PDB file of C-alpha atoms in Angstrom:
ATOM      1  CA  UNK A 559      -3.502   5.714 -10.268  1.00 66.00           C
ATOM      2  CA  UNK A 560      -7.137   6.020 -11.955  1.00 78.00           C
ATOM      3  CA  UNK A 561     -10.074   5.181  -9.871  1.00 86.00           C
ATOM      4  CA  UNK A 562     -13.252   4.138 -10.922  1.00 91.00           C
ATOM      5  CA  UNK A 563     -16.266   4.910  -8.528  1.00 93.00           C
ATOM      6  CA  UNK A 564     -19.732   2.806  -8.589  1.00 94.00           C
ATOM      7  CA  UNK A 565     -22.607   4.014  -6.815  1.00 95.00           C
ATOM      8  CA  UNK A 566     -24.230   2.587  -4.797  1.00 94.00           C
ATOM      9  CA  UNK A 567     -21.690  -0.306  -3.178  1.00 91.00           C
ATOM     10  CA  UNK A 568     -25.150  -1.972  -2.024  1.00 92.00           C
ATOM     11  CA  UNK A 569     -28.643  -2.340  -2.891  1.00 94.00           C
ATOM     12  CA  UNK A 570     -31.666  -3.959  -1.438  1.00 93.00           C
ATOM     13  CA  UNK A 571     -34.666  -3.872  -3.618  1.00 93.00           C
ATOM     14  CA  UNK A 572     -37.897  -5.699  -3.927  1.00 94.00           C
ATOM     15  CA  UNK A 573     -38.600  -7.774  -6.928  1.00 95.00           C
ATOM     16  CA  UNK A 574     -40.422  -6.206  -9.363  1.00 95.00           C
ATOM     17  CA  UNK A 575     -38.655  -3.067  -9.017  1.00 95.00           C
ATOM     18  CA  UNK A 576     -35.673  -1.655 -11.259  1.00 96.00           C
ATOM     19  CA  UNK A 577     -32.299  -0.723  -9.819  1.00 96.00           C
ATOM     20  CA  UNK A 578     -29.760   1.945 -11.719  1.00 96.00           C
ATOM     21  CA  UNK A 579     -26.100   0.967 -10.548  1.00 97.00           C
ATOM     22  CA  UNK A 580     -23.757   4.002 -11.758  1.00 96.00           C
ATOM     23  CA  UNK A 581     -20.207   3.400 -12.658  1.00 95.00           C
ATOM     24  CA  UNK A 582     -17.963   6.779 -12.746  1.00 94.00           C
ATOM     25  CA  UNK A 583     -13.768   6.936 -13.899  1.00 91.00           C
ATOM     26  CA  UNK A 584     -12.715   9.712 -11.441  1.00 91.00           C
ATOM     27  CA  UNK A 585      -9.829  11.246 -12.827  1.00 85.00           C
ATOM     28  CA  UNK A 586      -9.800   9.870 -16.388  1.00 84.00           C
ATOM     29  CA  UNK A 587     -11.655   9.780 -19.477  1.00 85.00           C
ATOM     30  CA  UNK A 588     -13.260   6.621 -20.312  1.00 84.00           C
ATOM     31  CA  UNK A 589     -14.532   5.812 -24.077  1.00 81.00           C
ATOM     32  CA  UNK A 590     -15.181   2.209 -22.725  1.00 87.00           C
ATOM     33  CA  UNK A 591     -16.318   0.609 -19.779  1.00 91.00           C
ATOM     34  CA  UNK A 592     -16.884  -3.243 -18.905  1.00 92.00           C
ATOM     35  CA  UNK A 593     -19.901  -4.537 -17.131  1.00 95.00           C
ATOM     36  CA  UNK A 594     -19.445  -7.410 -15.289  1.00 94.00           C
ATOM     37  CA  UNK A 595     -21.373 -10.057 -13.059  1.00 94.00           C
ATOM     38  CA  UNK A 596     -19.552 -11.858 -10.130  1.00 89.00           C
ATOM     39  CA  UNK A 597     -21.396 -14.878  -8.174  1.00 84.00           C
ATOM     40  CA  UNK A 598     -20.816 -16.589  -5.118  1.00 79.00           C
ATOM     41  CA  UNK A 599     -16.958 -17.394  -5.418  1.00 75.00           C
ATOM     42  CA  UNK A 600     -16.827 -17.386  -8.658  1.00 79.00           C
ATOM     43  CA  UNK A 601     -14.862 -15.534 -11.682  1.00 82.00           C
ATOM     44  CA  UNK A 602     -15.980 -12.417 -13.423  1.00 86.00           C
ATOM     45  CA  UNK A 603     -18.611 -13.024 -16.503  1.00 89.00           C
ATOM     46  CA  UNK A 604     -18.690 -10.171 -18.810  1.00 90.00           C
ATOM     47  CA  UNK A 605     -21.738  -8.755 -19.313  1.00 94.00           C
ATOM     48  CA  UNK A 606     -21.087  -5.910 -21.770  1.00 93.00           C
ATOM     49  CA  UNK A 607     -19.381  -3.410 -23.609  1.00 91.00           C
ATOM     50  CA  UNK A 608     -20.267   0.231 -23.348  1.00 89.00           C
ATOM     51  CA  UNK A 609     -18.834   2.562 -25.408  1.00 85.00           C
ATOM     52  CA  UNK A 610     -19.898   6.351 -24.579  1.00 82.00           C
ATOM     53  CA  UNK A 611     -21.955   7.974 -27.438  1.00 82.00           C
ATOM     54  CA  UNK A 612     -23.425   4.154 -28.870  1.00 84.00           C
ATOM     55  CA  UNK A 613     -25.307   1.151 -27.653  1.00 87.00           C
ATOM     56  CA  UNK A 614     -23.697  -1.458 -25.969  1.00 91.00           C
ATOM     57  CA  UNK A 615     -22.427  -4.580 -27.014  1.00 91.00           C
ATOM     58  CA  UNK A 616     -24.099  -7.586 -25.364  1.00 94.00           C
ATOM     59  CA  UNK A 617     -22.432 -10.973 -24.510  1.00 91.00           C
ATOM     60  CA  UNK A 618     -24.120 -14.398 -25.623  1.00 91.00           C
ATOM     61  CA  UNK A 619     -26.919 -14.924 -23.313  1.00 92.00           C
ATOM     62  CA  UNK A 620     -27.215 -11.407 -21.833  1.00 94.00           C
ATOM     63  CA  UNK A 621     -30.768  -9.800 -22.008  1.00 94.00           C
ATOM     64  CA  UNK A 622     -30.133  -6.457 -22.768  1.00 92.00           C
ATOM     65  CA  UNK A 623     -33.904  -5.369 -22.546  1.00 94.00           C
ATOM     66  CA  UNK A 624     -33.183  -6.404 -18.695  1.00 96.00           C
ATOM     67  CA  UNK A 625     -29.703  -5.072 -18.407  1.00 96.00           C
ATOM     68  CA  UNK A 626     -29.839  -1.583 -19.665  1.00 95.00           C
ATOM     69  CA  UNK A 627     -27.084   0.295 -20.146  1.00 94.00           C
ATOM     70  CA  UNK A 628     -26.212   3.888 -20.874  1.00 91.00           C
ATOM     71  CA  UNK A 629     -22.890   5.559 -21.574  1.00 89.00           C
ATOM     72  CA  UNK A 630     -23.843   9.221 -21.506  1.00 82.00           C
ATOM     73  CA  UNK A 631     -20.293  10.730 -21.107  1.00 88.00           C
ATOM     74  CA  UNK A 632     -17.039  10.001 -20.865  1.00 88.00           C
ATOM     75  CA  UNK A 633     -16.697  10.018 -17.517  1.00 91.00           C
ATOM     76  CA  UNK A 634     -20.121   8.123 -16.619  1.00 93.00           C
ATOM     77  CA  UNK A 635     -21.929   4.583 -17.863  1.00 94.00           C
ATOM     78  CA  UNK A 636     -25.250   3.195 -15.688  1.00 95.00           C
ATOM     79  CA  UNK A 637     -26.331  -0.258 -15.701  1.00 96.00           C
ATOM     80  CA  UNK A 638     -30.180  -0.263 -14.716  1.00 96.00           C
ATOM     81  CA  UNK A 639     -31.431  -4.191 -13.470  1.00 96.00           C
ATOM     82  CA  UNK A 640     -34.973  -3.462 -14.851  1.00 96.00           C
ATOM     83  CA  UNK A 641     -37.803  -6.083 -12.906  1.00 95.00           C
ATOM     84  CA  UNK A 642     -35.313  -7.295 -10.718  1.00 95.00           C
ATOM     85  CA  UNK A 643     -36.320 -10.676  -9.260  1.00 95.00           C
ATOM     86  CA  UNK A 644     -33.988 -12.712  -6.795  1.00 95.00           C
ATOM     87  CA  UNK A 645     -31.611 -14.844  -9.031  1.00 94.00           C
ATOM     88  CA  UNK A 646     -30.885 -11.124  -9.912  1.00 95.00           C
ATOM     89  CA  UNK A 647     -28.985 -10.436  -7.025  1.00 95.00           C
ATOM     90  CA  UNK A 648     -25.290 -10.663  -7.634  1.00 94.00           C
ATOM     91  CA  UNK A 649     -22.061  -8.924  -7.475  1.00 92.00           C
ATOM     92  CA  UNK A 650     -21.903  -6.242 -10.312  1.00 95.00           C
ATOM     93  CA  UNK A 651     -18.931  -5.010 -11.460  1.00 94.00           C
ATOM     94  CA  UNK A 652     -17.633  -2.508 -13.791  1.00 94.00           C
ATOM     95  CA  UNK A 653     -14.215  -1.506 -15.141  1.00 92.00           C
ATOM     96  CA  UNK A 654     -13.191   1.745 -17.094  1.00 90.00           C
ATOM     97  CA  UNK A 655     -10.458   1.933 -19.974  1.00 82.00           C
ATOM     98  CA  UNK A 656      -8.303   5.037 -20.440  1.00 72.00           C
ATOM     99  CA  UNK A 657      -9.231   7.306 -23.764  1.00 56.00           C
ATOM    100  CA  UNK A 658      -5.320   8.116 -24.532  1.00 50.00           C
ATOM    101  CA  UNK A 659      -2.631   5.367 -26.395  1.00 54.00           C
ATOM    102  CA  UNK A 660      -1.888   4.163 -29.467  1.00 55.00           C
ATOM    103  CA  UNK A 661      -3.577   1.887 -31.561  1.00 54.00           C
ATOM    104  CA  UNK A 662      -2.700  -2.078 -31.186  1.00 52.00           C
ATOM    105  CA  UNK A 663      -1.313  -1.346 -27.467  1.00 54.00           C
ATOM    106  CA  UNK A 664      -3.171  -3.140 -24.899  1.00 53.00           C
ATOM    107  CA  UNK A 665      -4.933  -0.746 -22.456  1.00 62.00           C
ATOM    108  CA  UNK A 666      -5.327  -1.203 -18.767  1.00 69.00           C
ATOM    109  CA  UNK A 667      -8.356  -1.423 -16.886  1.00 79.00           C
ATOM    110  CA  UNK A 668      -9.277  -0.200 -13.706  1.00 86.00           C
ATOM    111  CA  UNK A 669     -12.016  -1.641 -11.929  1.00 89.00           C
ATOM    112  CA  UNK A 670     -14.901  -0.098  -9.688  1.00 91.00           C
ATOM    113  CA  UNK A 671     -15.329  -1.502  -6.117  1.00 89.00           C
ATOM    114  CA  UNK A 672     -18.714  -3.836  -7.444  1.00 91.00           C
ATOM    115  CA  UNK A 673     -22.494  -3.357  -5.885  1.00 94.00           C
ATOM    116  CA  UNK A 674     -23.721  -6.041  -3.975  1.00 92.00           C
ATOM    117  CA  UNK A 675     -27.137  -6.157  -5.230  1.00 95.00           C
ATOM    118  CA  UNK A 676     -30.413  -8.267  -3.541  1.00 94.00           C
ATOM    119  CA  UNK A 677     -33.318  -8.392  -4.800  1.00 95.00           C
ATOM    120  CA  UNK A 678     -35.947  -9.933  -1.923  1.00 94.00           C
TER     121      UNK A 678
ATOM    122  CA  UNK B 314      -9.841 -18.618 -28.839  1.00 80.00           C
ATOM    123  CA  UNK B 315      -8.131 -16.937 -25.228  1.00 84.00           C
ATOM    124  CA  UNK B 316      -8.454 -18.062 -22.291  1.00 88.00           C
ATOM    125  CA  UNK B 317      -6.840 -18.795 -18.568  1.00 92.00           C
ATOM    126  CA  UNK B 318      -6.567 -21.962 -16.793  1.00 93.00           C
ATOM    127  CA  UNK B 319      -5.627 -21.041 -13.148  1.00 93.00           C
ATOM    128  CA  UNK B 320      -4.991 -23.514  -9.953  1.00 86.00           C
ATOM    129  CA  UNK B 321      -8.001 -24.613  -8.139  1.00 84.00           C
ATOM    130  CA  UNK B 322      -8.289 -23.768  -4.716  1.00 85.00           C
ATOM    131  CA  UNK B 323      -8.934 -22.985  -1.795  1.00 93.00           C
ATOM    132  CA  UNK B 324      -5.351 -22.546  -0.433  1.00 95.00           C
ATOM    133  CA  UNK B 325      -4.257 -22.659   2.809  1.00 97.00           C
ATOM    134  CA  UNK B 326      -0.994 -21.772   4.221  1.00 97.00           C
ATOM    135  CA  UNK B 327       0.773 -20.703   7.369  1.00 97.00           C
ATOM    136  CA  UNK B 328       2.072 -17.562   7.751  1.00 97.00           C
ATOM    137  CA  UNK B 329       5.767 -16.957   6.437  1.00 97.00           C
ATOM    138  CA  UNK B 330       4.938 -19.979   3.955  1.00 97.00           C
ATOM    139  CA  UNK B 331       5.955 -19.645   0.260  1.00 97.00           C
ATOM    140  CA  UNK B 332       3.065 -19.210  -2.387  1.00 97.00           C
ATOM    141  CA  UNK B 333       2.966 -20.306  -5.564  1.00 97.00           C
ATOM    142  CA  UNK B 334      -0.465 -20.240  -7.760  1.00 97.00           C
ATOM    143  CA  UNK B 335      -0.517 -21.658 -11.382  1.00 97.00           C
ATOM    144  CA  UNK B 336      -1.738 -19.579 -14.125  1.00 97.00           C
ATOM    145  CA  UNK B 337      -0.827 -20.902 -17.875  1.00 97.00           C
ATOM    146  CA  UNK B 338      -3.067 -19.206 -20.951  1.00 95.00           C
ATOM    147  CA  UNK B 339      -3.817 -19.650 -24.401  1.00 93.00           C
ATOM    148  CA  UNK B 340      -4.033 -16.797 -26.529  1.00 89.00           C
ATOM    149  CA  UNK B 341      -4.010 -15.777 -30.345  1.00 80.00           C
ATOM    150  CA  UNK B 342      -1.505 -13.005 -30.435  1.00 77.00           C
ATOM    151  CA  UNK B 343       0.555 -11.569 -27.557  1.00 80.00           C
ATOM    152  CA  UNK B 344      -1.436 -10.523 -24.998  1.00 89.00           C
ATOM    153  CA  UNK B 345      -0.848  -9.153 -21.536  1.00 89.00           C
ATOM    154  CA  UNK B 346      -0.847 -10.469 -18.391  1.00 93.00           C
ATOM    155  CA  UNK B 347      -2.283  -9.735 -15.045  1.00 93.00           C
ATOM    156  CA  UNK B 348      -2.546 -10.600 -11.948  1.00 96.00           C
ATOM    157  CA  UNK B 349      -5.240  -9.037 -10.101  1.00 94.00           C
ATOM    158  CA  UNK B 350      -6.414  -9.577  -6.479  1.00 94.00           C
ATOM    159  CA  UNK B 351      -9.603  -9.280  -4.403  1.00 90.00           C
ATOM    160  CA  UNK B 352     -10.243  -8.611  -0.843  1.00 89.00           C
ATOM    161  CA  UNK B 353     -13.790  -9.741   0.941  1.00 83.00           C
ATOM    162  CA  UNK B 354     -16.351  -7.905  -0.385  1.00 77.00           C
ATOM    163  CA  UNK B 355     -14.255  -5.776  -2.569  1.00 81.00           C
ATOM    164  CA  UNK B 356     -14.000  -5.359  -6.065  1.00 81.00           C
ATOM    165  CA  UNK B 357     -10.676  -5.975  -8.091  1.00 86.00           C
ATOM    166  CA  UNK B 358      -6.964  -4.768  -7.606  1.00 88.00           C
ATOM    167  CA  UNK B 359      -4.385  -4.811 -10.066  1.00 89.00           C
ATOM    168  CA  UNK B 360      -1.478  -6.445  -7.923  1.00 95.00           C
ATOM    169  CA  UNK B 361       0.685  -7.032 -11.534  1.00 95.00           C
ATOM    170  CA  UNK B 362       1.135  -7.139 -14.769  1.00 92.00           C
ATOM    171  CA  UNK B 363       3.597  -8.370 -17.467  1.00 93.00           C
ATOM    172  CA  UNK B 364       3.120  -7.122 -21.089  1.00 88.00           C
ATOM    173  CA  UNK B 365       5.064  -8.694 -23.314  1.00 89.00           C
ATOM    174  CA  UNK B 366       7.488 -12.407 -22.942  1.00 92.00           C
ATOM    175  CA  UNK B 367      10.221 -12.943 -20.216  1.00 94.00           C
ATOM    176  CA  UNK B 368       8.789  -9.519 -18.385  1.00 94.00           C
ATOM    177  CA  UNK B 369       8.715  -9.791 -14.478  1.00 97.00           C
ATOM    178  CA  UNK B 370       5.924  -7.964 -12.943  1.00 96.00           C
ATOM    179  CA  UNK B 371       6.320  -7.319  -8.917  1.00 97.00           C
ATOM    180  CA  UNK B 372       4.260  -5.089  -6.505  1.00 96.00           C
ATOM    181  CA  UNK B 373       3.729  -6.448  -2.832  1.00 95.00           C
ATOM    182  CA  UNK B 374       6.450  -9.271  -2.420  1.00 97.00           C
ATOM    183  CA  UNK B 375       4.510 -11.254  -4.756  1.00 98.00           C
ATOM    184  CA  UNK B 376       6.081 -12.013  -8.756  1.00 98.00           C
ATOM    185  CA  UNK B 377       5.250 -13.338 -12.117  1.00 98.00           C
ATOM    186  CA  UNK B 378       7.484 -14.062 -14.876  1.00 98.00           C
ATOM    187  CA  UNK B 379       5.514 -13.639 -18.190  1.00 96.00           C
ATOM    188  CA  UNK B 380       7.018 -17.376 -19.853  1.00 96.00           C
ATOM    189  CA  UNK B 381       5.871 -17.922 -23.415  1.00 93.00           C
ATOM    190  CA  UNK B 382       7.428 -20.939 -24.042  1.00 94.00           C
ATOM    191  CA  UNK B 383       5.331 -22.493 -21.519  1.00 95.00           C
ATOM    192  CA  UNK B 384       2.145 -19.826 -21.769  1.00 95.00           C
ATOM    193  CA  UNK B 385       2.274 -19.684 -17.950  1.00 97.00           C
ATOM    194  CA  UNK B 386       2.490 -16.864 -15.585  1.00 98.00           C
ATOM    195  CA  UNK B 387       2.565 -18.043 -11.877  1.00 98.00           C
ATOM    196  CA  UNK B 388       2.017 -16.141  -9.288  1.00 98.00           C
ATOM    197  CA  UNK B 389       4.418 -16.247  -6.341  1.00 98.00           C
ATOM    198  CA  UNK B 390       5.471 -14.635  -2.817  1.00 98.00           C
ATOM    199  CA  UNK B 391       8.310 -15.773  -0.649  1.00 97.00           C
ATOM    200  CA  UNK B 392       6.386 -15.287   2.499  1.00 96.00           C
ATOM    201  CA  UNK B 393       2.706 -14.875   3.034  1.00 97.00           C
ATOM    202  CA  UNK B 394       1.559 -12.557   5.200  1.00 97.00           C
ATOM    203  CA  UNK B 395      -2.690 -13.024   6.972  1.00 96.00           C
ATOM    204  CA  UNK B 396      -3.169  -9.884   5.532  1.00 95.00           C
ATOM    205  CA  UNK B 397      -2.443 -11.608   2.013  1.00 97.00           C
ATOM    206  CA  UNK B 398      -5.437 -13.439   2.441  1.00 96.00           C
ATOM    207  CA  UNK B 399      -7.818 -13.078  -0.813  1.00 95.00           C
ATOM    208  CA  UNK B 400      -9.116 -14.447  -4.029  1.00 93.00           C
ATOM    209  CA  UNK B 401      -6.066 -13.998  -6.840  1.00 96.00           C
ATOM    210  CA  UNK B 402      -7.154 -13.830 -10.479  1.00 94.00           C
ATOM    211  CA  UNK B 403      -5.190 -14.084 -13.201  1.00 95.00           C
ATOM    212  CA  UNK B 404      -6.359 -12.326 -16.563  1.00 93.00           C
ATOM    213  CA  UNK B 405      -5.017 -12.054 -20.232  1.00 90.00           C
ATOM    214  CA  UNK B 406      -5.889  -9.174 -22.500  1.00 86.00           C
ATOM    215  CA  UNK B 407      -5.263  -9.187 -26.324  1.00 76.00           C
ATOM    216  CA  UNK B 408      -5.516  -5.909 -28.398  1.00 67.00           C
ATOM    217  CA  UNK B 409      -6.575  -8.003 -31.588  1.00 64.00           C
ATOM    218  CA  UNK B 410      -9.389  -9.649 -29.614  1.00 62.00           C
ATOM    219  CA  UNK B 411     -10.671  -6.005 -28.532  1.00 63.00           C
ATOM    220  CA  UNK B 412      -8.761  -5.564 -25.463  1.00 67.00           C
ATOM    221  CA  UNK B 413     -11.419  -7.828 -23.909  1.00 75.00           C
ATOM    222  CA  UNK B 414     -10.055  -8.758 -20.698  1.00 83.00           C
ATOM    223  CA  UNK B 415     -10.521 -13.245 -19.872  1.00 87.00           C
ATOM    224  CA  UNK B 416     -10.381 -14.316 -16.508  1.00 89.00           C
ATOM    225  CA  UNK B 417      -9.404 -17.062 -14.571  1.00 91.00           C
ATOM    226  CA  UNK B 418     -12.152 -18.730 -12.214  1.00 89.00           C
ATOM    227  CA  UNK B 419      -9.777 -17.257  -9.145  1.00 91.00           C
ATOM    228  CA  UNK B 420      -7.617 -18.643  -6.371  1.00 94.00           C
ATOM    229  CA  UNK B 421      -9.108 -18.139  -2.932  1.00 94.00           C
ATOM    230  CA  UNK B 422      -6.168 -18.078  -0.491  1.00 96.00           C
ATOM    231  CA  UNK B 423      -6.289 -18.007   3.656  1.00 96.00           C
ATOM    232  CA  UNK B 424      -3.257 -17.638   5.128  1.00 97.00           C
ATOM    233  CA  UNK B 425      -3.627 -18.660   8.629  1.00 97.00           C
ATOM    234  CA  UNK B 426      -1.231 -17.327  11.769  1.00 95.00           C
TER     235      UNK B 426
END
């Protein structure tokens, strides 16, 4: 099946500093790929849309001046946590959706393996 | 709008024990179905899916019948094993909503020996 890579699984960073989180489909090309934030037992919370070639689409509430994100090719989208500070630190995960299929089918996605990031 | 109402947990069960975990959905359009499950400090697994009404999607010993006159789509296994234990979300996708994918707040199971 496709995998989806993120790199790196875990991150320790002092606040103030930025953090790039990379999110790669391994064997497929992606035109989209999710962001998403996980806490402490809690559901996935979509962060945003990134389709390669064009800015990202930002949900309600999501500062995308902190959460920059790049979708360079089709293979590769980063996610950079710019002045990180501690209610930062979170579960970040990203998902990848196949390029081929038809319009008005509902395409798959596969999920990365999330970074763990803290920010101290 | 879509969204996924799924049973609160935690659950515990013994091993061998039979599983159910409630998933029902509301949705403009037909969307899909999926189950997908999580392991301690992994990310997310598809386990199953069911794309379209009265479909049955299996991997693992564990089921879901896709039921659209009752928007649900439990999950179930006939006999848990420990090394089923894991948070289980359930998650709807809808091409005319973007293929945005809506998730349920998750299951957290523990099957005990």
């Amino acid at each position: 099946g496709a995998v989806v890579s993120q790199h790196p699984s875990w991150v320790i960073c002092k606040s103030g500093t930025s953090v790039k989180i990379e999110c790669r489909s391994l064997d497929f090309q992606a035109t989209t790929m999710f962001w998403y934030r996980q806490f402490p037992k809690q559901s996935l919370m979509l962060m945003a849309t990134s389709n390669e070639g064009s800015k990202a689409t930002y949900e309600q509430g999501v500062e995308k001046d902190k959460f920059l994100i790049n979708h360079a090719s089709l293979t590769l989208s980063t996610l950079t946590v710019t002045s990180a500070h501690p209610e930062d630190s979170s579960f970040y995960i990203c998902s990848a959706r196949e390029l081929s299929g038809s319009p008005g089918l509902v395409y798959e996605q596969y999920f990365g393996p999330g970074t763990r990031l803290t920010v101290t | 709008g879509n969204s996924v109402t799924q049973m609160e947990g935690p659950v515990t069960l013994s091993e061998e024990a039979f599983l159910t975990i409630n998933c029902t959905y509301t949705a403009t359009g037909y969307p899909s179905l999926f189950w997908y499950v999580q392991y301690p400090g992994e990310g997310l697994q598809l386990l199953l899916k069911a794309t379209k009404a009265d479909d049955k999607g299996s991997n693992k010993g564990f089921e879901a019948t896709y039921r659209k006159e009752t928007t649900s789509f439990h999950l179930e296994k006939g006999s848990v094993q420990v090394s089923d234990s894991a948070v289980y979300f359930c998650a709807l996708c809808a091409w005319n909503t973007g293929n945005q994918f809506y998730f349920g707040t998750g299951t957290s199971l523990t099957v005990i020996p």
